[in-house]
Amino acid sequence: MARRTDQRARVREIPPTAGLPPRWRDLLPPFSSDLAARAARFLGVPQVQIECSGTAALIVALTTLHRLSGRRFVVVPAYTCPLVALAVAYCGLELRLCDLAVDGIDFDEDDLERVCNDRTLAIVPTHLGGRAIDITTSLRIARSVGAYVIEDAAQGLGARQDGVSVGLAGDIGFFSLAAGKGLTTYEGGLLISRDETLRRELARTSVGIVPRKIGWELKRSLQLFGYHIAYRPILLPLAYGLPLRRALRRGDAVAAVGDDFPAKIPVHKLGAWRRSVGARALARLPGFLDAGRVRAANRVAQIEKIAGIKVIGDAANGDGVWPFLLVRMPSRAARDHALTILWRAGVGVSRLFIHALPDYLDLSNIVAPADVPNARAFAERSLTISNSEWLGDDVFAWIAAVLESVIS
Ligand SMILES: *Cc1c(COP(=O)(O)O)cnc(C)c1O
């Protein structure tokens, strides 16, 4: 154990997700003006629409579909990113929560049938943690009530299902380019649709509701520059570890994972310089994601040897991406015990969203109380292990040993 402890002492700070490591020359000339075209090539789609965040992409999608159908109810997983709820509220639409399936991240099929009706605008199945989930059930139920399907692939850029990118089986799909979600322009979003008419309508919406905002672009550009400085093992203790441990000392788990979002969502155009940075980094993304797949496959196998632990995986014919391993522990007590040891240890162990949507105080004016036992159980029993390339095998083995010890 002594050697492992030494190893751990050398670890500075592992980021909670595997972000594509930035390079200085991404920031420099020659500037690239074709992020949309390169992203389209990468995803194997005819066209990609760029927005300033995943949330803004969802806002553009919802605004478009509402204009086309006039319906108002949007069905989302009861355990998902709080920004999804804020996007629905931003559009003046109403949330309907669907519980998760027992012990997984898919929708509970019976609950989905129950919440959908002829007033449902869209169902939003979610590729949480980069998983390629099966959206067949969402599509079937959406079609039966005349609703659309928007695939939330915010965490899943590069994930494939049946050999094509996720986001194409549904009517619209979106990806996030936020810091920590793989490829980043600090904040950014991509919208895709296999339907040409919808693509045209999405572009029309963008022209209508997305202004240029110099102040926001300046702020995001500085943040992207800061990210290039800070996203390295030697500076992450300061940029990520310090605020994390401060939040944990306060007992503020929501702040610790950055779940505390602003009430006002910025919607503006993504500027040319940040597009260029994204376009240049995109060249490295395929190799980066493939290396992540190999690393994750090894580590999933290692962790799943521990009785009682499950790592959330892909649906059949799915080939997801691995920003982190999404781990379901056998009990809340075991999960909490593991986190008391691992969360502040700087080894890249964290949590995804802290609560099921009805349990965020800050969302109480837009999320109605709901009985969503499986979503709550998932929030209480899950943790994440970073798939960053900076998390070495020895440290991973130590994490696995801790997980095993808290269960037995
Ligand atoms: C991050 C995230 C979003 C929002 O994307 P941003 O780019 O951060 O606005 C939406 N859904 C899920 C599941 C996410 O993880």
CSV table of C-alpha atoms and ligand atoms in Angstrom, one decimal:
chain,number,residue,atom,x,y,z
A,1,MET,CA,0.0,0.0,0.0
A,2,ALA,CA,3.0,2.3,0.7
A,3,ARG,CA,3.9,2.6,-2.9
A,4,ARG,CA,0.3,3.5,-3.8
A,5,THR,CA,0.2,6.1,-1.2
A,6,ASP,CA,3.4,7.6,-2.6
A,7,GLN,CA,1.8,7.6,-6.0
A,8,ARG,CA,-1.2,9.4,-4.7
A,9,ALA,CA,0.9,12.0,-3.1
A,10,ARG,CA,2.3,12.8,-6.5
A,11,VAL,CA,-1.1,13.3,-7.9
A,12,ARG,CA,-1.9,17.0,-8.0
A,13,GLU,CA,-5.5,17.2,-9.1
A,14,ILE,CA,-7.4,15.1,-11.5
A,15,PRO,CA,-10.2,16.9,-13.2
A,16,PRO,CA,-13.6,15.2,-12.7
A,17,THR,CA,-14.1,14.7,-16.5
A,18,ALA,CA,-11.8,14.0,-19.4
A,19,GLY,CA,-11.6,17.3,-21.2
A,20,LEU,CA,-9.6,17.3,-24.4
A,21,PRO,CA,-6.3,18.9,-23.2
A,22,PRO,CA,-5.9,22.3,-24.8
A,23,ARG,CA,-2.9,23.4,-26.7
A,24,TRP,CA,-1.5,26.9,-27.0
A,25,ARG,CA,-1.4,26.8,-30.8
A,26,ASP,CA,-5.2,26.3,-30.8
A,27,LEU,CA,-5.4,29.9,-29.8
A,28,LEU,CA,-3.1,31.2,-32.6
A,29,PRO,CA,-3.2,31.8,-36.3
A,30,PRO,CA,-3.9,30.5,-38.8
A,31,PHE,CA,-7.5,31.0,-37.7
A,32,SER,CA,-10.1,28.5,-38.9
A,33,SER,CA,-13.5,29.7,-40.0
A,34,ASP,CA,-15.0,26.3,-40.5
A,35,LEU,CA,-15.9,24.8,-37.1
A,36,ALA,CA,-19.4,24.0,-38.4
A,37,ALA,CA,-18.0,22.2,-41.4
A,38,ARG,CA,-15.4,20.3,-39.5
A,39,ALA,CA,-18.0,19.3,-36.8
A,40,ALA,CA,-20.3,18.1,-39.5
A,41,ARG,CA,-17.5,15.9,-41.0
A,42,PHE,CA,-16.7,14.6,-37.6
A,43,LEU,CA,-20.3,13.7,-36.8
A,44,GLY,CA,-21.0,12.4,-40.4
A,45,VAL,CA,-23.9,14.8,-40.9
A,46,PRO,CA,-24.6,17.3,-43.7
A,47,GLN,CA,-24.8,20.3,-41.5
A,48,VAL,CA,-24.1,21.5,-37.9
A,49,GLN,CA,-25.5,24.6,-36.3
A,50,ILE,CA,-23.4,26.4,-33.7
A,51,GLU,CA,-24.8,28.0,-30.6
A,52,CYS,CA,-23.2,29.6,-27.6
A,53,SER,CA,-24.0,26.6,-25.2
A,54,GLY,CA,-25.8,23.3,-25.0
A,55,THR,CA,-28.5,25.1,-23.1
A,56,ALA,CA,-28.8,27.7,-25.9
A,57,ALA,CA,-28.9,24.9,-28.5
A,58,LEU,CA,-31.8,23.4,-26.5
A,59,ILE,CA,-33.6,26.8,-26.3
A,60,VAL,CA,-33.3,27.1,-30.1
A,61,ALA,CA,-34.6,23.6,-30.6
A,62,LEU,CA,-37.6,24.1,-28.3
A,63,THR,CA,-38.4,27.5,-29.7
A,64,THR,CA,-38.4,26.0,-33.2
A,65,LEU,CA,-40.6,23.1,-32.3
A,66,HIS,CA,-43.0,25.2,-30.3
A,67,ARG,CA,-43.4,27.5,-33.3
A,68,LEU,CA,-44.2,24.5,-35.5
A,69,SER,CA,-46.6,22.7,-33.3
A,70,GLY,CA,-47.9,25.1,-30.7
A,71,ARG,CA,-47.6,22.5,-27.9
A,72,ARG,CA,-46.2,23.4,-24.5
A,73,PHE,CA,-45.2,20.3,-22.4
A,74,VAL,CA,-41.6,19.1,-22.5
A,75,VAL,CA,-40.8,15.7,-21.0
A,76,VAL,CA,-37.3,15.4,-19.4
A,77,PRO,CA,-35.6,12.8,-17.2
A,78,ALA,CA,-36.2,13.6,-13.5
A,79,TYR,CA,-32.5,13.2,-13.1
A,80,THR,CA,-30.7,15.5,-15.5
A,81,CYS,CA,-28.8,18.8,-15.7
A,82,PRO,CA,-30.7,21.6,-14.0
A,83,LEU,CA,-29.9,23.8,-17.1
A,84,VAL,CA,-32.4,21.6,-19.1
A,85,ALA,CA,-35.1,22.8,-16.7
A,86,LEU,CA,-34.0,26.4,-17.0
A,87,ALA,CA,-34.0,26.1,-20.8
A,88,VAL,CA,-37.6,24.9,-20.8
A,89,ALA,CA,-38.6,27.8,-18.5
A,90,TYR,CA,-36.7,30.3,-20.6
A,91,CYS,CA,-38.9,29.3,-23.6
A,92,GLY,CA,-42.0,29.8,-21.5
A,93,LEU,CA,-42.8,26.1,-21.8
A,94,GLU,CA,-43.8,23.6,-19.1
A,95,LEU,CA,-41.7,20.8,-17.7
A,96,ARG,CA,-43.0,17.3,-17.2
A,97,LEU,CA,-40.7,14.9,-15.4
A,98,CYS,CA,-40.4,11.3,-16.2
A,99,ASP,CA,-38.7,9.0,-13.7
A,100,LEU,CA,-35.7,6.9,-14.6
A,101,ALA,CA,-35.9,3.2,-15.1
A,102,VAL,CA,-34.9,1.2,-12.0
A,103,ASP,CA,-31.2,1.3,-11.6
A,104,GLY,CA,-30.4,2.9,-15.0
A,105,ILE,CA,-30.4,6.2,-16.8
A,106,ASP,CA,-33.2,5.4,-19.4
A,107,PHE,CA,-36.7,6.6,-19.0
A,108,ASP,CA,-39.1,4.4,-17.1
A,109,GLU,CA,-41.3,3.2,-19.9
A,110,ASP,CA,-44.6,3.1,-18.0
A,111,ASP,CA,-43.9,6.5,-16.5
A,112,LEU,CA,-43.1,7.9,-20.0
A,113,GLU,CA,-46.5,6.5,-21.3
A,114,ARG,CA,-48.2,8.2,-18.3
A,115,VAL,CA,-46.7,11.7,-18.7
A,116,CYS,CA,-47.0,12.0,-22.5
A,117,ASN,CA,-50.2,13.1,-24.1
A,118,ASP,CA,-51.5,15.2,-27.1
A,119,ARG,CA,-50.1,18.3,-25.5
A,120,THR,CA,-46.6,17.0,-25.3
A,121,LEU,CA,-44.2,19.1,-27.5
A,122,ALA,CA,-41.1,17.0,-27.1
A,123,ILE,CA,-39.5,14.2,-25.2
A,124,VAL,CA,-35.8,14.7,-24.3
A,125,PRO,CA,-34.0,11.4,-23.8
A,126,THR,CA,-30.5,12.0,-22.5
A,127,HIS,CA,-27.2,10.5,-23.2
A,128,LEU,CA,-26.0,11.0,-19.7
A,129,GLY,CA,-22.3,10.5,-19.1
A,130,GLY,CA,-21.7,10.0,-22.8
A,131,ARG,CA,-23.7,6.8,-22.9
A,132,ALA,CA,-25.3,5.8,-26.1
A,133,ILE,CA,-28.8,5.0,-24.8
A,134,ASP,CA,-31.5,3.4,-26.9
A,135,ILE,CA,-34.2,6.0,-27.8
A,136,THR,CA,-36.6,3.5,-29.5
A,137,THR,CA,-39.1,3.7,-26.7
A,138,SER,CA,-39.0,7.5,-26.6
A,139,LEU,CA,-39.5,7.6,-30.4
A,140,ARG,CA,-42.4,5.1,-30.3
A,141,ILE,CA,-44.2,7.0,-27.5
A,142,ALA,CA,-43.5,10.4,-29.1
A,143,ARG,CA,-44.9,9.2,-32.4
A,144,SER,CA,-48.0,7.9,-30.8
A,145,VAL,CA,-48.9,11.3,-29.4
A,146,GLY,CA,-47.5,13.4,-32.2
A,147,ALA,CA,-44.6,14.8,-30.2
A,148,TYR,CA,-41.0,15.4,-31.2
A,149,VAL,CA,-37.8,13.8,-29.8
A,150,ILE,CA,-34.8,16.0,-28.9
A,151,GLU,CA,-31.8,14.0,-27.9
A,152,ASP,CA,-29.8,15.6,-25.2
A,153,ALA,CA,-26.2,14.5,-26.1
A,154,ALA,CA,-24.6,17.4,-24.1
A,155,GLN,CA,-22.1,14.9,-22.6
A,156,GLY,CA,-21.9,12.7,-25.7
A,157,LEU,CA,-20.1,14.4,-28.5
A,158,GLY,CA,-18.6,11.5,-30.5
A,159,ALA,CA,-21.0,8.8,-29.1
A,160,ARG,CA,-22.5,6.5,-31.8
A,161,GLN,CA,-25.5,4.3,-31.9
A,162,ASP,CA,-25.9,1.7,-34.7
A,163,GLY,CA,-22.8,3.2,-36.4
A,164,VAL,CA,-24.0,6.8,-36.6
A,165,SER,CA,-23.8,9.7,-34.2
A,166,VAL,CA,-26.3,9.9,-31.4
A,167,GLY,CA,-28.7,12.8,-32.0
A,168,LEU,CA,-29.8,11.5,-35.4
A,169,ALA,CA,-32.4,8.9,-34.5
A,170,GLY,CA,-34.5,11.6,-32.9
A,171,ASP,CA,-35.7,14.7,-34.6
A,172,ILE,CA,-33.1,17.0,-33.2
A,173,GLY,CA,-29.9,16.4,-31.2
A,174,PHE,CA,-27.6,18.7,-29.4
A,175,PHE,CA,-24.1,18.6,-27.9
A,176,SER,CA,-22.3,20.8,-25.4
A,177,LEU,CA,-18.9,22.4,-25.8
A,178,ALA,CA,-18.7,23.5,-22.2
A,179,ALA,CA,-15.5,23.3,-20.3
A,180,GLY,CA,-15.0,19.8,-19.1
A,181,LYS,CA,-17.3,18.1,-21.6
A,182,GLY,CA,-14.6,17.1,-24.1
A,183,LEU,CA,-14.1,19.6,-26.9
A,184,THR,CA,-14.6,23.1,-25.6
A,185,THR,CA,-15.0,26.7,-26.6
A,186,TYR,CA,-15.4,27.4,-22.9
A,187,GLU,CA,-19.1,27.5,-23.6
A,188,GLY,CA,-20.6,26.3,-26.9
A,189,GLY,CA,-23.2,24.1,-28.4
A,190,LEU,CA,-23.9,22.1,-31.5
A,191,LEU,CA,-27.3,21.3,-33.0
A,192,ILE,CA,-28.0,18.6,-35.6
A,193,SER,CA,-31.0,17.1,-37.3
A,194,ARG,CA,-31.4,14.5,-39.9
A,195,ASP,CA,-34.4,16.4,-41.3
A,196,GLU,CA,-33.7,19.1,-43.8
A,197,THR,CA,-36.8,21.1,-43.1
A,198,LEU,CA,-36.1,21.1,-39.4
A,199,ARG,CA,-32.5,22.2,-40.1
A,200,ARG,CA,-33.8,25.1,-42.0
A,201,GLU,CA,-36.3,26.0,-39.2
A,202,LEU,CA,-33.5,25.8,-36.6
A,203,ALA,CA,-31.4,28.2,-38.6
A,204,ARG,CA,-34.4,30.5,-38.9
A,205,THR,CA,-35.0,30.5,-35.2
A,206,SER,CA,-31.3,31.3,-34.5
A,207,VAL,CA,-31.5,34.4,-36.8
A,208,GLY,CA,-34.6,35.4,-34.9
A,209,ILE,CA,-33.6,35.0,-31.3
A,210,VAL,CA,-29.8,34.9,-31.1
A,211,PRO,CA,-28.1,38.3,-31.1
A,212,ARG,CA,-24.5,39.2,-31.1
A,213,LYS,CA,-23.4,40.3,-27.6
A,214,ILE,CA,-19.9,41.8,-27.5
A,215,GLY,CA,-19.7,41.8,-23.7
A,216,TRP,CA,-20.5,38.1,-23.4
A,217,GLU,CA,-18.1,37.2,-26.2
A,218,LEU,CA,-15.3,39.1,-24.5
A,219,LYS,CA,-16.0,37.4,-21.2
A,220,ARG,CA,-16.1,33.9,-22.7
A,221,SER,CA,-13.0,34.6,-24.7
A,222,LEU,CA,-11.1,35.5,-21.5
A,223,GLN,CA,-12.5,32.4,-19.8
A,224,LEU,CA,-11.3,30.2,-22.7
A,225,PHE,CA,-7.9,31.8,-22.4
A,226,GLY,CA,-7.9,31.2,-18.7
A,227,TYR,CA,-8.9,27.6,-19.3
A,228,HIS,CA,-5.9,27.1,-21.5
A,229,ILE,CA,-3.7,28.3,-18.7
A,230,ALA,CA,-5.3,26.4,-15.9
A,231,TYR,CA,-6.2,23.0,-17.5
A,232,ARG,CA,-3.0,21.2,-16.6
A,233,PRO,CA,-2.2,19.0,-13.6
A,234,ILE,CA,0.0,21.6,-12.0
A,235,LEU,CA,-2.6,24.4,-11.9
A,236,LEU,CA,-5.8,22.4,-11.4
A,237,PRO,CA,-5.3,22.3,-7.6
A,238,LEU,CA,-5.7,26.0,-7.6
A,239,ALA,CA,-8.3,26.4,-10.4
A,240,TYR,CA,-10.5,23.4,-9.5
A,241,GLY,CA,-9.3,21.8,-6.2
A,242,LEU,CA,-9.4,24.9,-4.0
A,243,PRO,CA,-12.9,26.0,-4.7
A,244,LEU,CA,-14.0,22.3,-4.6
A,245,ARG,CA,-12.6,21.7,-1.2
A,246,ARG,CA,-13.9,25.1,0.0
A,247,ALA,CA,-17.5,24.1,-1.1
A,248,LEU,CA,-17.2,20.7,0.5
A,249,ARG,CA,-16.1,22.2,3.8
A,250,ARG,CA,-19.2,24.4,3.7
A,251,GLY,CA,-21.2,21.2,3.1
A,252,ASP,CA,-22.4,22.7,-0.2
A,253,ALA,CA,-22.4,19.7,-2.6
A,254,VAL,CA,-24.3,21.7,-5.2
A,255,ALA,CA,-21.6,24.3,-5.5
A,256,ALA,CA,-18.9,21.5,-5.3
A,257,VAL,CA,-20.1,20.1,-8.7
A,258,GLY,CA,-21.0,23.4,-10.2
A,259,ASP,CA,-24.7,22.6,-10.1
A,260,ASP,CA,-25.6,26.1,-9.0
A,261,PHE,CA,-26.5,27.8,-12.3
A,262,PRO,CA,-27.4,31.4,-12.9
A,263,ALA,CA,-31.1,32.2,-13.3
A,264,LYS,CA,-30.4,34.2,-16.4
A,265,ILE,CA,-29.2,32.2,-19.4
A,266,PRO,CA,-27.0,34.0,-21.9
A,267,VAL,CA,-28.1,33.5,-25.5
A,268,HIS,CA,-25.8,35.1,-28.0
A,269,LYS,CA,-23.6,34.2,-31.0
A,270,LEU,CA,-20.4,32.3,-30.6
A,271,GLY,CA,-17.6,34.5,-31.9
A,272,ALA,CA,-15.1,33.8,-34.6
A,273,TRP,CA,-12.0,33.5,-32.5
A,274,ARG,CA,-13.6,30.9,-30.2
A,275,ARG,CA,-14.9,29.0,-33.2
A,276,SER,CA,-11.4,28.9,-34.5
A,277,VAL,CA,-10.0,27.5,-31.2
A,278,GLY,CA,-12.7,24.8,-31.3
A,279,ALA,CA,-12.1,23.9,-34.9
A,280,ARG,CA,-8.3,23.5,-34.4
A,281,ALA,CA,-8.8,21.4,-31.3
A,282,LEU,CA,-11.4,19.2,-33.1
A,283,ALA,CA,-8.6,17.7,-35.2
A,284,ARG,CA,-7.3,15.9,-32.0
A,285,LEU,CA,-10.8,14.8,-30.8
A,286,PRO,CA,-11.1,11.4,-32.6
A,287,GLY,CA,-7.8,10.1,-31.3
A,288,PHE,CA,-8.5,11.4,-27.8
A,289,LEU,CA,-12.0,9.8,-27.7
A,290,ASP,CA,-10.6,6.5,-28.9
A,291,ALA,CA,-7.9,6.4,-26.2
A,292,GLY,CA,-10.6,7.2,-23.7
A,293,ARG,CA,-12.7,4.3,-24.9
A,294,VAL,CA,-9.8,1.9,-24.4
A,295,ARG,CA,-8.9,3.2,-21.0
A,296,ALA,CA,-12.6,3.1,-19.9
A,297,ALA,CA,-13.1,-0.4,-21.1
A,298,ASN,CA,-10.2,-1.7,-19.0
A,299,ARG,CA,-11.4,0.3,-16.0
A,300,VAL,CA,-15.0,-0.6,-16.2
A,301,ALA,CA,-14.0,-4.3,-16.3
A,302,GLN,CA,-11.8,-3.7,-13.2
A,303,ILE,CA,-14.5,-1.9,-11.2
A,304,GLU,CA,-17.3,-4.3,-12.1
A,305,LYS,CA,-15.5,-7.2,-10.5
A,306,ILE,CA,-16.5,-5.7,-7.2
A,307,ALA,CA,-19.7,-7.2,-6.1
A,308,GLY,CA,-22.6,-4.7,-5.9
A,309,ILE,CA,-21.0,-2.1,-8.2
A,310,LYS,CA,-22.4,-1.3,-11.6
A,311,VAL,CA,-20.9,1.1,-14.2
A,312,ILE,CA,-23.6,2.5,-16.5
A,313,GLY,CA,-22.9,1.2,-20.0
A,314,ASP,CA,-24.2,1.6,-23.5
A,315,ALA,CA,-27.3,0.2,-25.1
A,316,ALA,CA,-26.9,-2.7,-27.5
A,317,ASN,CA,-25.1,-1.4,-30.7
A,318,GLY,CA,-24.1,1.6,-28.7
A,319,ASP,CA,-20.5,3.0,-28.7
A,320,GLY,CA,-20.5,5.9,-26.3
A,321,VAL,CA,-17.7,8.3,-25.2
A,322,TRP,CA,-16.2,8.2,-21.7
A,323,PRO,CA,-15.7,11.6,-20.0
A,324,PHE,CA,-16.0,9.6,-16.7
A,325,LEU,CA,-17.3,6.3,-15.4
A,326,LEU,CA,-20.8,6.7,-14.0
A,327,VAL,CA,-20.9,4.3,-11.1
A,328,ARG,CA,-23.9,3.0,-9.2
A,329,MET,CA,-23.1,1.9,-5.7
A,330,PRO,CA,-25.2,-0.7,-3.8
A,331,SER,CA,-26.4,1.8,-1.2
A,332,ARG,CA,-26.4,5.4,-0.2
A,333,ALA,CA,-24.3,4.6,2.8
A,334,ALA,CA,-21.6,3.0,0.7
A,335,ARG,CA,-21.6,5.8,-1.8
A,336,ASP,CA,-21.4,8.5,0.9
A,337,HIS,CA,-18.7,6.6,2.8
A,338,ALA,CA,-16.6,6.3,-0.5
A,339,LEU,CA,-17.0,10.0,-1.1
A,340,THR,CA,-15.8,11.0,2.4
A,341,ILE,CA,-12.5,9.4,1.4
A,342,LEU,CA,-12.3,10.1,-2.3
A,343,TRP,CA,-14.1,13.4,-3.1
A,344,ARG,CA,-11.5,15.7,-1.6
A,345,ALA,CA,-8.5,13.5,-2.4
A,346,GLY,CA,-7.8,15.1,-5.8
A,347,VAL,CA,-8.2,11.8,-7.6
A,348,GLY,CA,-11.0,12.8,-10.0
A,349,VAL,CA,-13.9,11.2,-8.0
A,350,SER,CA,-17.0,13.3,-7.9
A,351,ARG,CA,-20.7,13.3,-8.3
A,352,LEU,CA,-22.8,14.1,-11.4
A,353,PHE,CA,-25.9,16.1,-10.6
A,354,ILE,CA,-26.5,16.3,-6.8
A,355,HIS,CA,-30.3,16.0,-6.8
A,356,ALA,CA,-33.3,14.8,-8.8
A,357,LEU,CA,-34.8,17.9,-10.4
A,358,PRO,CA,-37.6,18.4,-7.9
A,359,ASP,CA,-35.1,18.5,-5.0
A,360,TYR,CA,-33.2,21.7,-6.1
A,361,LEU,CA,-34.4,24.6,-3.9
A,362,ASP,CA,-33.4,27.0,-6.7
A,363,LEU,CA,-35.6,25.3,-9.2
A,364,SER,CA,-38.7,25.2,-7.0
A,365,ASN,CA,-40.5,27.8,-9.0
A,366,ILE,CA,-40.2,25.9,-12.3
A,367,VAL,CA,-40.1,22.3,-11.2
A,368,ALA,CA,-43.3,20.9,-9.5
A,369,PRO,CA,-42.9,18.4,-6.7
A,370,ALA,CA,-43.0,14.9,-8.1
A,371,ASP,CA,-42.7,11.3,-7.0
A,372,VAL,CA,-39.6,10.1,-8.8
A,373,PRO,CA,-38.1,7.4,-6.6
A,374,ASN,CA,-35.7,6.0,-9.1
A,375,ALA,CA,-34.2,9.3,-10.0
A,376,ARG,CA,-33.8,10.1,-6.3
A,377,ALA,CA,-32.2,6.7,-5.7
A,378,PHE,CA,-29.8,7.3,-8.6
A,379,ALA,CA,-28.8,10.7,-7.2
A,380,GLU,CA,-28.2,9.1,-3.8
A,381,ARG,CA,-26.2,6.1,-5.0
A,382,SER,CA,-24.1,7.3,-7.9
A,383,LEU,CA,-20.7,8.7,-8.1
A,384,THR,CA,-18.3,9.5,-11.0
A,385,ILE,CA,-14.7,8.5,-11.6
A,386,SER,CA,-12.8,10.7,-14.1
A,387,ASN,CA,-11.6,9.1,-17.3
A,388,SER,CA,-8.9,11.8,-17.6
A,389,GLU,CA,-5.6,10.5,-19.1
A,390,TRP,CA,-3.9,12.1,-16.1
A,391,LEU,CA,-5.5,9.5,-13.8
A,392,GLY,CA,-2.9,6.8,-13.6
A,393,ASP,CA,-3.4,3.1,-13.2
A,394,ASP,CA,-2.0,3.1,-9.6
A,395,VAL,CA,-4.3,5.8,-8.5
A,396,PHE,CA,-7.2,4.1,-10.2
A,397,ALA,CA,-6.4,0.9,-8.4
A,398,TRP,CA,-6.4,2.8,-5.1
A,399,ILE,CA,-9.9,4.2,-5.9
A,400,ALA,CA,-11.1,0.6,-6.7
A,401,ALA,CA,-9.7,-0.6,-3.4
A,402,VAL,CA,-11.5,2.1,-1.5
A,403,LEU,CA,-14.8,1.3,-3.3
A,404,GLU,CA,-14.3,-2.4,-2.4
A,405,SER,CA,-13.5,-1.6,1.2
A,406,VAL,CA,-16.5,0.6,1.8
A,407,ILE,CA,-18.9,-2.1,0.4
A,408,SER,CA,-17.5,-5.0,2.4
B,1,LIG,C1,-24.1,20.3,-19.5
B,1,LIG,C2,-25.4,19.8,-19.9
B,1,LIG,C3,-26.4,20.6,-20.6
B,1,LIG,C4,-26.2,22.0,-20.9
B,1,LIG,O1,-25.1,22.2,-21.7
B,1,LIG,P1,-24.2,23.6,-21.5
B,1,LIG,O2,-23.3,23.6,-22.7
B,1,LIG,O3,-23.5,23.5,-20.2
B,1,LIG,O4,-25.2,24.7,-21.5
B,1,LIG,C5,-27.6,19.9,-20.9
B,1,LIG,N1,-27.8,18.6,-20.6
B,1,LIG,C6,-26.9,17.9,-20.0
B,1,LIG,C7,-27.2,16.4,-19.7
B,1,LIG,C8,-25.7,18.4,-19.6
B,1,LIG,O5,-24.8,17.7,-19.0
